[in-house]
PDB file of C-alpha atoms in Angstrom:
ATOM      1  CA  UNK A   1      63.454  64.586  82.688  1.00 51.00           C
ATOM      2  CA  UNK A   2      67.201  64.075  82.081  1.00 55.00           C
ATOM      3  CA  UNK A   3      67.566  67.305  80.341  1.00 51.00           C
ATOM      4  CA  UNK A   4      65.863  69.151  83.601  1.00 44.00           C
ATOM      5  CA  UNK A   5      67.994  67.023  86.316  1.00 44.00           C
ATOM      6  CA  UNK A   6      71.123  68.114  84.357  1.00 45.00           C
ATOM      7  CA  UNK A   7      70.210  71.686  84.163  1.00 46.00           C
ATOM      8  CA  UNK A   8      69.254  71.508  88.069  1.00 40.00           C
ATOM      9  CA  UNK A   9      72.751  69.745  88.899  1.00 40.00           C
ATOM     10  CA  UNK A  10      74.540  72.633  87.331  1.00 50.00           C
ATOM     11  CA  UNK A  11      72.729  75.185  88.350  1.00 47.00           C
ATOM     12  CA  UNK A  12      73.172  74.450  91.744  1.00 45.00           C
ATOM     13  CA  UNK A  13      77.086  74.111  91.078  1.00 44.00           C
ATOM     14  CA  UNK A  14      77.327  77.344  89.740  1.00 43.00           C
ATOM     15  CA  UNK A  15      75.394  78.660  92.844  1.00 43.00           C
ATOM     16  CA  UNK A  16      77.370  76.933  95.309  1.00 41.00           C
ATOM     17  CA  UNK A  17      80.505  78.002  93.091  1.00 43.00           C
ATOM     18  CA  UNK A  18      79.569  81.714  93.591  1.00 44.00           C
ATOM     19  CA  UNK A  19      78.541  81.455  96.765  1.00 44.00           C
ATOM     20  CA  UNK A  20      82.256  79.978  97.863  1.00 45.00           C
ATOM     21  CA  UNK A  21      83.928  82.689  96.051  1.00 45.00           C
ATOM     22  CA  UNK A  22      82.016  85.485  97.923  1.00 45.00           C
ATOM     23  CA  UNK A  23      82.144  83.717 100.817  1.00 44.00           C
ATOM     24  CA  UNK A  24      86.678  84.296 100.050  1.00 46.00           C
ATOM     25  CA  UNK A  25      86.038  87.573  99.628  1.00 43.00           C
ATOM     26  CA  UNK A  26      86.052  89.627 103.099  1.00 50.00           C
ATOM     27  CA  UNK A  27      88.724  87.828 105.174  1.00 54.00           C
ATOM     28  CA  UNK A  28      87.465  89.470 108.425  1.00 63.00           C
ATOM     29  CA  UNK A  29      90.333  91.807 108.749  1.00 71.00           C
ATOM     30  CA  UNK A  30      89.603  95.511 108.793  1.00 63.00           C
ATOM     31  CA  UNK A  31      92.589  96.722 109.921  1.00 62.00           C
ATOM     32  CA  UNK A  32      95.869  97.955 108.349  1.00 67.00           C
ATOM     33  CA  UNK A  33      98.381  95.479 107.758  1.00 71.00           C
ATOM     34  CA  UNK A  34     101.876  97.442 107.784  1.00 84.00           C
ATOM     35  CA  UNK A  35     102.858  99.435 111.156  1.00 91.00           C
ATOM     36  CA  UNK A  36     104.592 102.395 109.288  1.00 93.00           C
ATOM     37  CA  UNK A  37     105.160 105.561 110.748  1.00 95.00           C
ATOM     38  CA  UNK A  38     103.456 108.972 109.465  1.00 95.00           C
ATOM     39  CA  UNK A  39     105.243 111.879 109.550  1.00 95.00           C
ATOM     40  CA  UNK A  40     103.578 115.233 109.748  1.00 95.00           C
ATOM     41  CA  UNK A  41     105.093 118.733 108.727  1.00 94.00           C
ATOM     42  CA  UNK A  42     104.320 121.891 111.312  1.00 94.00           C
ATOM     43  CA  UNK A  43     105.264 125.114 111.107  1.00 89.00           C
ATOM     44  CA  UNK A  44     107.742 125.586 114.591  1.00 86.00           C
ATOM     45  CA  UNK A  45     106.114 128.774 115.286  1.00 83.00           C
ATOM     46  CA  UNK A  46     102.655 127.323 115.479  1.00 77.00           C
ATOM     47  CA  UNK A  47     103.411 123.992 116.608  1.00 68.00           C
ATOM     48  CA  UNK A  48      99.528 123.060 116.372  1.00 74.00           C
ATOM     49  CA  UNK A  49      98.979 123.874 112.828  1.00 77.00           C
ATOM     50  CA  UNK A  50      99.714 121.772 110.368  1.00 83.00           C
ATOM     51  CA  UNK A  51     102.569 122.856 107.306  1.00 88.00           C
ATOM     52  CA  UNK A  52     101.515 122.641 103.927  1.00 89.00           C
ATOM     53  CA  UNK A  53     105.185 122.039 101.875  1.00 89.00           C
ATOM     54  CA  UNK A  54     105.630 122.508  97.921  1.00 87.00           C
ATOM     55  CA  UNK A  55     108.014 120.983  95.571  1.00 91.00           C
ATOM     56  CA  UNK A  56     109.863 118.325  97.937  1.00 94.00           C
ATOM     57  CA  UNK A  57     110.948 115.050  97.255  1.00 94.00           C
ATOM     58  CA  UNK A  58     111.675 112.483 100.025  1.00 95.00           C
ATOM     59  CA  UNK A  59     114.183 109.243  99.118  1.00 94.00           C
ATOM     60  CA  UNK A  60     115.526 106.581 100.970  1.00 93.00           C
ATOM     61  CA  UNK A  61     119.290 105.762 102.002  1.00 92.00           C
ATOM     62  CA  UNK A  62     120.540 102.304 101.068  1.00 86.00           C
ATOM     63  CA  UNK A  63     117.829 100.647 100.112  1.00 79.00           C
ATOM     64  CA  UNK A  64     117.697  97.880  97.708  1.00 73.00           C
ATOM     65  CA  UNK A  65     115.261  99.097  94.730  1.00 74.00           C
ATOM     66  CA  UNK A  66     113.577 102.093  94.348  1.00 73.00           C
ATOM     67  CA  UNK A  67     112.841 104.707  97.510  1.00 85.00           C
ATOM     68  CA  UNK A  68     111.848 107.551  96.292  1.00 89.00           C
ATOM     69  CA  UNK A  69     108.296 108.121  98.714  1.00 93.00           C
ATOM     70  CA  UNK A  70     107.629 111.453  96.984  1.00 92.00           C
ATOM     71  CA  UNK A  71     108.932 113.041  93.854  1.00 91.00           C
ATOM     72  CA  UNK A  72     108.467 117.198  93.532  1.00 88.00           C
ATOM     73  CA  UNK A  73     105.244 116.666  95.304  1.00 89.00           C
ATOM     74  CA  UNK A  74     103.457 119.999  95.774  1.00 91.00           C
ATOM     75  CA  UNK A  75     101.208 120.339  98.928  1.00 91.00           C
ATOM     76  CA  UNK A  76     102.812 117.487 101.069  1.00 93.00           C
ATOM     77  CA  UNK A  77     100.879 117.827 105.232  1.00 93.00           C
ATOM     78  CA  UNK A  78     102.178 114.041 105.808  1.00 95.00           C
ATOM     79  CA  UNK A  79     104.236 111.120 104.360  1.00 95.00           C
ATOM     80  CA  UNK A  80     104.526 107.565 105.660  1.00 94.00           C
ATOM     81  CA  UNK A  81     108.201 106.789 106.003  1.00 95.00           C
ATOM     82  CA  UNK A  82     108.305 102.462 106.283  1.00 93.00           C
ATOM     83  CA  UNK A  83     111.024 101.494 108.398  1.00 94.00           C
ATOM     84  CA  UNK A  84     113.321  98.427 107.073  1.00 92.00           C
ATOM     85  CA  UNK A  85     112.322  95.172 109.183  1.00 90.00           C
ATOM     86  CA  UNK A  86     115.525  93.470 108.469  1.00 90.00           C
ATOM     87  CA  UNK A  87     118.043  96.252 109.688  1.00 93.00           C
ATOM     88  CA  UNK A  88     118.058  98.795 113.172  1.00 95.00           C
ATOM     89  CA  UNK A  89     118.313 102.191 110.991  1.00 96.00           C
ATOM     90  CA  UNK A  90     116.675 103.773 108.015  1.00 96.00           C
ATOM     91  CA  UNK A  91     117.749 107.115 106.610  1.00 96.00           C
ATOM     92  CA  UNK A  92     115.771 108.998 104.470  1.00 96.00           C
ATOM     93  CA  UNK A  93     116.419 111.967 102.589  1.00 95.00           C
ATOM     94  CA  UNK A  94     114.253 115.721 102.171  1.00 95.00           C
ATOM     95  CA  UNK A  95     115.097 116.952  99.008  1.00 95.00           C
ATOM     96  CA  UNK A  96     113.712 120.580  98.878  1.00 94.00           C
ATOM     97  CA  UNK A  97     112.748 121.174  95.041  1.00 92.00           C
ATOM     98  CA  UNK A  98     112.194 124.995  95.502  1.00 88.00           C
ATOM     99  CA  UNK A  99     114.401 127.729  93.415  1.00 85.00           C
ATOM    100  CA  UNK A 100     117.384 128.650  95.870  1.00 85.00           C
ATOM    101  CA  UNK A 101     117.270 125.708  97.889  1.00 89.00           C
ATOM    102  CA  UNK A 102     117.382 122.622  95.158  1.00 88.00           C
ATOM    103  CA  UNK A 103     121.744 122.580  95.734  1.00 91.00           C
ATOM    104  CA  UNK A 104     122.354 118.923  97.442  1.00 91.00           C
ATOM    105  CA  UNK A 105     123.856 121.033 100.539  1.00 93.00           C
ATOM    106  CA  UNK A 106     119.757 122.231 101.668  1.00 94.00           C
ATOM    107  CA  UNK A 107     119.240 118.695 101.318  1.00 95.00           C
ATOM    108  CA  UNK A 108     118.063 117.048 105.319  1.00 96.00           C
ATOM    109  CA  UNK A 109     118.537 113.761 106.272  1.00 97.00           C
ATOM    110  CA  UNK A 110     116.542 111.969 108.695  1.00 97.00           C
ATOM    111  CA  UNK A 111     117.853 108.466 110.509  1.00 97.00           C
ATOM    112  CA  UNK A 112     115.403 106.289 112.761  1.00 97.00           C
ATOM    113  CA  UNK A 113     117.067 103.696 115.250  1.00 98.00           C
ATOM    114  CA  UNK A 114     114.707 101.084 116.076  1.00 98.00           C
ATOM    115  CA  UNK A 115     113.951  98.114 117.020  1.00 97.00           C
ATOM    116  CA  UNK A 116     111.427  95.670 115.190  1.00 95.00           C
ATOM    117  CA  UNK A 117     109.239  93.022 116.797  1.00 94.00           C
ATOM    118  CA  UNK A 118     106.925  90.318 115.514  1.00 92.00           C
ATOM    119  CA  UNK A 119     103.226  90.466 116.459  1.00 91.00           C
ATOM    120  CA  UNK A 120     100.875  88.307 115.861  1.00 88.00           C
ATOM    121  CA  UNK A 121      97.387  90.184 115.254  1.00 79.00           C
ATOM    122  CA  UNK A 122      94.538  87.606 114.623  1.00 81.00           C
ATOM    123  CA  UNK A 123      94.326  84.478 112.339  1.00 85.00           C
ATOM    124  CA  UNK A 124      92.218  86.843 110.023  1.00 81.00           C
ATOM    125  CA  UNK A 125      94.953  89.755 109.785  1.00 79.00           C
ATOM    126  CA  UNK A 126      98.013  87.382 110.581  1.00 84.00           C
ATOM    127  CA  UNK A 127     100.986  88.559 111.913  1.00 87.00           C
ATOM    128  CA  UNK A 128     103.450  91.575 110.698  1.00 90.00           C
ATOM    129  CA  UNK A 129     106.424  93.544 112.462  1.00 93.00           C
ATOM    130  CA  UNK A 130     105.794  96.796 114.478  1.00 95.00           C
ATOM    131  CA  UNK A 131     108.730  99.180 115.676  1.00 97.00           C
ATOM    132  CA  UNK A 132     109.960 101.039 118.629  1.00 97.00           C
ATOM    133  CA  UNK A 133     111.807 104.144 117.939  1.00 97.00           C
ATOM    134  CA  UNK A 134     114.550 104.967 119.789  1.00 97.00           C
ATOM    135  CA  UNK A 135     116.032 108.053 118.673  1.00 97.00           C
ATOM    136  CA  UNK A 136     115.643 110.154 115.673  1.00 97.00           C
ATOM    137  CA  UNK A 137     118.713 111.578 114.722  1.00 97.00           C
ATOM    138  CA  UNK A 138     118.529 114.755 111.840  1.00 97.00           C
ATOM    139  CA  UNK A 139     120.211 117.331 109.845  1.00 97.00           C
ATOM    140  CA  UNK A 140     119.531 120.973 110.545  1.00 96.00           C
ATOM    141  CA  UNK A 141     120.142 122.493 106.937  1.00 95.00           C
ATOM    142  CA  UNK A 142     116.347 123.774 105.954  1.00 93.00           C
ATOM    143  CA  UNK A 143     114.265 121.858 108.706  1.00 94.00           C
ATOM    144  CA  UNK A 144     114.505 123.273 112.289  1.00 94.00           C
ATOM    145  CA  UNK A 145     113.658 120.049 114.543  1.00 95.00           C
ATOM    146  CA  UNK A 146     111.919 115.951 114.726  1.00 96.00           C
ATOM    147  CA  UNK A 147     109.521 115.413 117.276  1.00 96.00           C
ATOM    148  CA  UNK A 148     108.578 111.211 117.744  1.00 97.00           C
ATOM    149  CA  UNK A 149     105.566 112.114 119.645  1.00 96.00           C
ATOM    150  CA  UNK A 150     104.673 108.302 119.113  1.00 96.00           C
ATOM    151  CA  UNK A 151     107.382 106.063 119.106  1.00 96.00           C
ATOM    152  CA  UNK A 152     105.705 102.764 119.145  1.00 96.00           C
ATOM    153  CA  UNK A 153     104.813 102.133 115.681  1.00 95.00           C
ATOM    154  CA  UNK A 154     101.722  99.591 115.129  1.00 92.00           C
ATOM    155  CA  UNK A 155      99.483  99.457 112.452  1.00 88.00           C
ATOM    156  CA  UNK A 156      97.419 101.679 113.819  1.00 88.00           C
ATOM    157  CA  UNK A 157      96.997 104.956 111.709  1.00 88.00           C
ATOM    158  CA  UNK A 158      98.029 107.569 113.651  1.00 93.00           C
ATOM    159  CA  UNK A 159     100.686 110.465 113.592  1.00 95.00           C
ATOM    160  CA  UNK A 160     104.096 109.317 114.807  1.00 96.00           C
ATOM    161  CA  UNK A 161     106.447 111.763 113.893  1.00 97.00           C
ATOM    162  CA  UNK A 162     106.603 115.736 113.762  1.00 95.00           C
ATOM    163  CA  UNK A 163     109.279 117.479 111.538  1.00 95.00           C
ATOM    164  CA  UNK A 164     109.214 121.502 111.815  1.00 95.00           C
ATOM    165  CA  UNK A 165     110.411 124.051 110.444  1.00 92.00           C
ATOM    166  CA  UNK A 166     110.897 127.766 110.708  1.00 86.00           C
ATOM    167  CA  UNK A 167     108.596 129.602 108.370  1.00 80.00           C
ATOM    168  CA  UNK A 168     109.298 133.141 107.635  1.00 72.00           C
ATOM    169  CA  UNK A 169     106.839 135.735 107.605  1.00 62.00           C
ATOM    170  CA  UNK A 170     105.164 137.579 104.415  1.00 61.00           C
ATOM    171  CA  UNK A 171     103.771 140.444 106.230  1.00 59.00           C
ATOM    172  CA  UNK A 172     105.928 143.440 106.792  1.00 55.00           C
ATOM    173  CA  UNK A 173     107.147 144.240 109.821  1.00 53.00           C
ATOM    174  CA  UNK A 174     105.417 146.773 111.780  1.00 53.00           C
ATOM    175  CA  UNK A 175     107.245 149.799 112.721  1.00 47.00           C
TER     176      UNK A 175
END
Protein backbone atom coordinates (compact mmCIF):
# COMPACT_ATOMS: atom_id res chain seq x y z
CA UNK A 1 0.00 0.00 0.00
CA UNK A 2 3.04 2.28 0.50
CA UNK A 3 4.26 1.73 -2.94
CA UNK A 4 0.57 2.88 -4.34
CA UNK A 5 0.24 6.03 -1.81
CA UNK A 6 3.69 7.13 -3.10
CA UNK A 7 2.89 6.72 -6.68
CA UNK A 8 -0.58 8.63 -5.98
CA UNK A 9 1.35 11.55 -4.04
CA UNK A 10 3.45 12.13 -7.08
CA UNK A 11 1.25 11.77 -9.50
CA UNK A 12 -0.85 14.29 -8.29
CA UNK A 13 2.33 16.67 -7.97
CA UNK A 14 3.18 16.31 -11.35
CA UNK A 15 -0.51 17.13 -12.26
CA UNK A 16 -0.80 20.04 -10.16
CA UNK A 17 2.85 20.96 -11.47
CA UNK A 18 1.52 21.02 -15.09
CA UNK A 19 -1.47 22.38 -14.41
CA UNK A 20 0.40 25.67 -12.71
CA UNK A 21 2.61 25.98 -15.62
CA UNK A 22 -0.30 26.14 -18.16
CA UNK A 23 -2.16 27.99 -16.00
CA UNK A 24 1.43 30.85 -16.59
CA UNK A 25 1.01 30.46 -19.91
CA UNK A 26 -1.69 33.04 -21.45
CA UNK A 27 -1.22 36.19 -19.32
CA UNK A 28 -4.58 37.63 -20.52
CA UNK A 29 -3.07 40.21 -22.73
CA UNK A 30 -3.93 40.11 -26.40
CA UNK A 31 -2.83 43.19 -27.38
CA UNK A 32 0.44 44.67 -28.75
CA UNK A 33 2.80 45.84 -26.34
CA UNK A 34 4.98 48.63 -28.20
CA UNK A 35 3.02 51.84 -29.68
CA UNK A 36 5.30 52.18 -32.84
CA UNK A 37 4.34 53.93 -35.76
CA UNK A 38 3.81 52.20 -39.35
CA UNK A 39 4.70 53.89 -42.18
CA UNK A 40 3.13 53.17 -45.50
CA UNK A 41 4.59 53.98 -49.08
CA UNK A 42 1.90 55.50 -51.86
CA UNK A 43 2.40 56.41 -55.06
CA UNK A 44 1.52 60.62 -54.98
CA UNK A 45 -0.38 60.25 -58.08
CA UNK A 46 -2.75 57.68 -56.68
CA UNK A 47 -2.76 58.63 -53.21
CA UNK A 48 -5.15 55.52 -52.40
CA UNK A 49 -3.02 52.83 -53.72
CA UNK A 50 -0.54 51.48 -51.97
CA UNK A 51 3.53 51.63 -53.41
CA UNK A 52 5.29 48.57 -53.70
CA UNK A 53 9.34 49.81 -53.31
CA UNK A 54 12.47 47.53 -54.33
CA UNK A 55 15.94 47.53 -53.10
CA UNK A 56 15.72 50.18 -50.10
CA UNK A 57 17.24 50.15 -46.93
CA UNK A 58 15.95 52.26 -43.98
CA UNK A 59 18.61 53.13 -40.85
CA UNK A 60 18.41 55.06 -37.93
CA UNK A 61 20.30 58.42 -36.90
CA UNK A 62 22.14 58.32 -33.58
CA UNK A 63 21.14 55.51 -32.13
CA UNK A 64 23.04 53.49 -29.73
CA UNK A 65 23.44 49.84 -31.40
CA UNK A 66 22.30 48.69 -34.46
CA UNK A 67 19.27 50.56 -36.62
CA UNK A 68 19.22 49.33 -39.62
CA UNK A 69 14.99 48.42 -39.92
CA UNK A 70 15.50 47.14 -43.47
CA UNK A 71 18.52 46.17 -45.46
CA UNK A 72 18.07 46.07 -49.63
CA UNK A 73 14.63 44.84 -48.92
CA UNK A 74 12.78 44.22 -52.19
CA UNK A 75 8.92 44.73 -52.13
CA UNK A 76 8.71 47.03 -48.97
CA UNK A 77 4.34 48.45 -48.76
CA UNK A 78 5.14 49.37 -44.91
CA UNK A 79 7.86 49.58 -42.18
CA UNK A 80 7.43 50.27 -38.47
CA UNK A 81 9.75 53.10 -37.58
CA UNK A 82 10.00 52.89 -33.25
CA UNK A 83 10.40 56.19 -31.94
CA UNK A 84 13.20 56.65 -29.04
CA UNK A 85 11.28 56.97 -25.55
CA UNK A 86 14.13 58.65 -23.90
CA UNK A 87 14.71 61.62 -26.43
CA UNK A 88 11.96 64.25 -28.45
CA UNK A 89 13.42 63.35 -32.12
CA UNK A 90 14.33 60.33 -34.13
CA UNK A 91 15.78 60.54 -37.62
CA UNK A 92 15.82 57.86 -39.82
CA UNK A 93 17.36 57.40 -43.01
CA UNK A 94 15.86 55.95 -46.83
CA UNK A 95 18.62 54.58 -48.48
CA UNK A 96 17.45 53.88 -52.12
CA UNK A 97 19.53 50.66 -53.26
CA UNK A 98 18.48 50.98 -56.99
CA UNK A 99 21.25 51.50 -59.95
CA UNK A 100 21.42 55.44 -60.45
CA UNK A 101 20.13 56.38 -57.26
CA UNK A 102 22.47 54.29 -54.59
CA UNK A 103 25.03 57.86 -54.37
CA UNK A 104 24.53 59.05 -50.50
CA UNK A 105 23.11 62.47 -52.12
CA UNK A 106 19.39 60.36 -53.24
CA UNK A 107 19.61 59.35 -49.79
CA UNK A 108 16.05 61.00 -47.63
CA UNK A 109 15.97 61.62 -44.23
CA UNK A 110 13.01 61.59 -42.15
CA UNK A 111 12.90 63.38 -38.40
CA UNK A 112 9.78 62.86 -35.98
CA UNK A 113 9.34 65.47 -33.03
CA UNK A 114 7.37 64.01 -30.38
CA UNK A 115 6.43 63.76 -27.32
CA UNK A 116 6.26 60.41 -25.21
CA UNK A 117 3.84 59.59 -22.41
CA UNK A 118 3.44 56.74 -19.96
CA UNK A 119 0.22 54.68 -20.05
CA UNK A 120 -0.75 52.32 -18.04
CA UNK A 121 -2.86 49.56 -20.06
CA UNK A 122 -4.11 46.77 -17.66
CA UNK A 123 -2.31 44.73 -14.88
CA UNK A 124 -2.27 41.90 -17.60
CA UNK A 125 -0.50 44.06 -20.46
CA UNK A 126 1.22 46.57 -17.93
CA UNK A 127 2.17 49.77 -18.85
CA UNK A 128 4.46 51.10 -21.95
CA UNK A 129 5.03 54.68 -23.59
CA UNK A 130 2.84 55.93 -26.54
CA UNK A 131 3.76 59.15 -28.67
CA UNK A 132 2.28 62.24 -30.07
CA UNK A 133 3.76 63.47 -33.21
CA UNK A 134 4.21 66.82 -33.70
CA UNK A 135 5.76 67.49 -36.88
CA UNK A 136 7.49 65.42 -39.39
CA UNK A 137 10.14 67.19 -40.87
CA UNK A 138 11.83 65.47 -44.43
CA UNK A 139 14.19 65.65 -47.22
CA UNK A 140 12.90 66.02 -50.74
CA UNK A 141 15.80 64.21 -52.74
CA UNK A 142 13.82 60.91 -54.23
CA UNK A 143 10.57 61.03 -51.99
CA UNK A 144 8.00 63.77 -52.88
CA UNK A 145 6.07 64.31 -49.39
CA UNK A 146 5.12 62.70 -45.34
CA UNK A 147 1.68 62.60 -44.50
CA UNK A 148 1.08 61.76 -40.29
CA UNK A 149 -2.44 60.93 -40.98
CA UNK A 150 -2.32 59.50 -37.30
CA UNK A 151 -0.27 61.23 -35.03
CA UNK A 152 -1.14 59.66 -31.79
CA UNK A 153 0.82 56.61 -31.67
CA UNK A 154 -0.65 53.70 -29.30
CA UNK A 155 -0.22 50.24 -29.59
CA UNK A 156 -2.82 49.90 -31.64
CA UNK A 157 -1.86 48.53 -35.19
CA UNK A 158 -2.81 50.88 -37.48
CA UNK A 159 -1.21 53.11 -40.30
CA UNK A 160 0.33 56.29 -38.92
CA UNK A 161 2.38 57.67 -41.43
CA UNK A 162 2.22 58.14 -45.37
CA UNK A 163 5.51 58.80 -47.36
CA UNK A 164 4.90 59.38 -51.30
CA UNK A 165 6.49 59.62 -53.99
CA UNK A 166 6.29 60.56 -57.62
CA UNK A 167 6.26 57.51 -59.82
CA UNK A 168 6.96 57.92 -63.41
CA UNK A 169 5.07 56.39 -66.03
CA UNK A 170 6.09 53.22 -68.34
CA UNK A 171 3.57 53.74 -70.95
CA UNK A 172 4.36 56.03 -73.79
CA UNK A 173 2.91 59.04 -74.13
CA UNK A 174 0.09 59.37 -76.40
CA UNK A 175 0.38 61.68 -79.22
Amino acid sequence: MGKFLKYLVESLLVCVCVAGMCGCASDGCVDNRSSIPLAQFYSYDAQESALSIDSISIFGIGQPTDSMLLDSAIAVTQVYLPLRIAHDTTQYVIRYDQQGLSLPRYNDTLTFVYRSYPYFASIDCGAMYNFVIDTCRYTRNVLDSVAVTVPEITNKNVESVRIFYTVQSTEPDEE
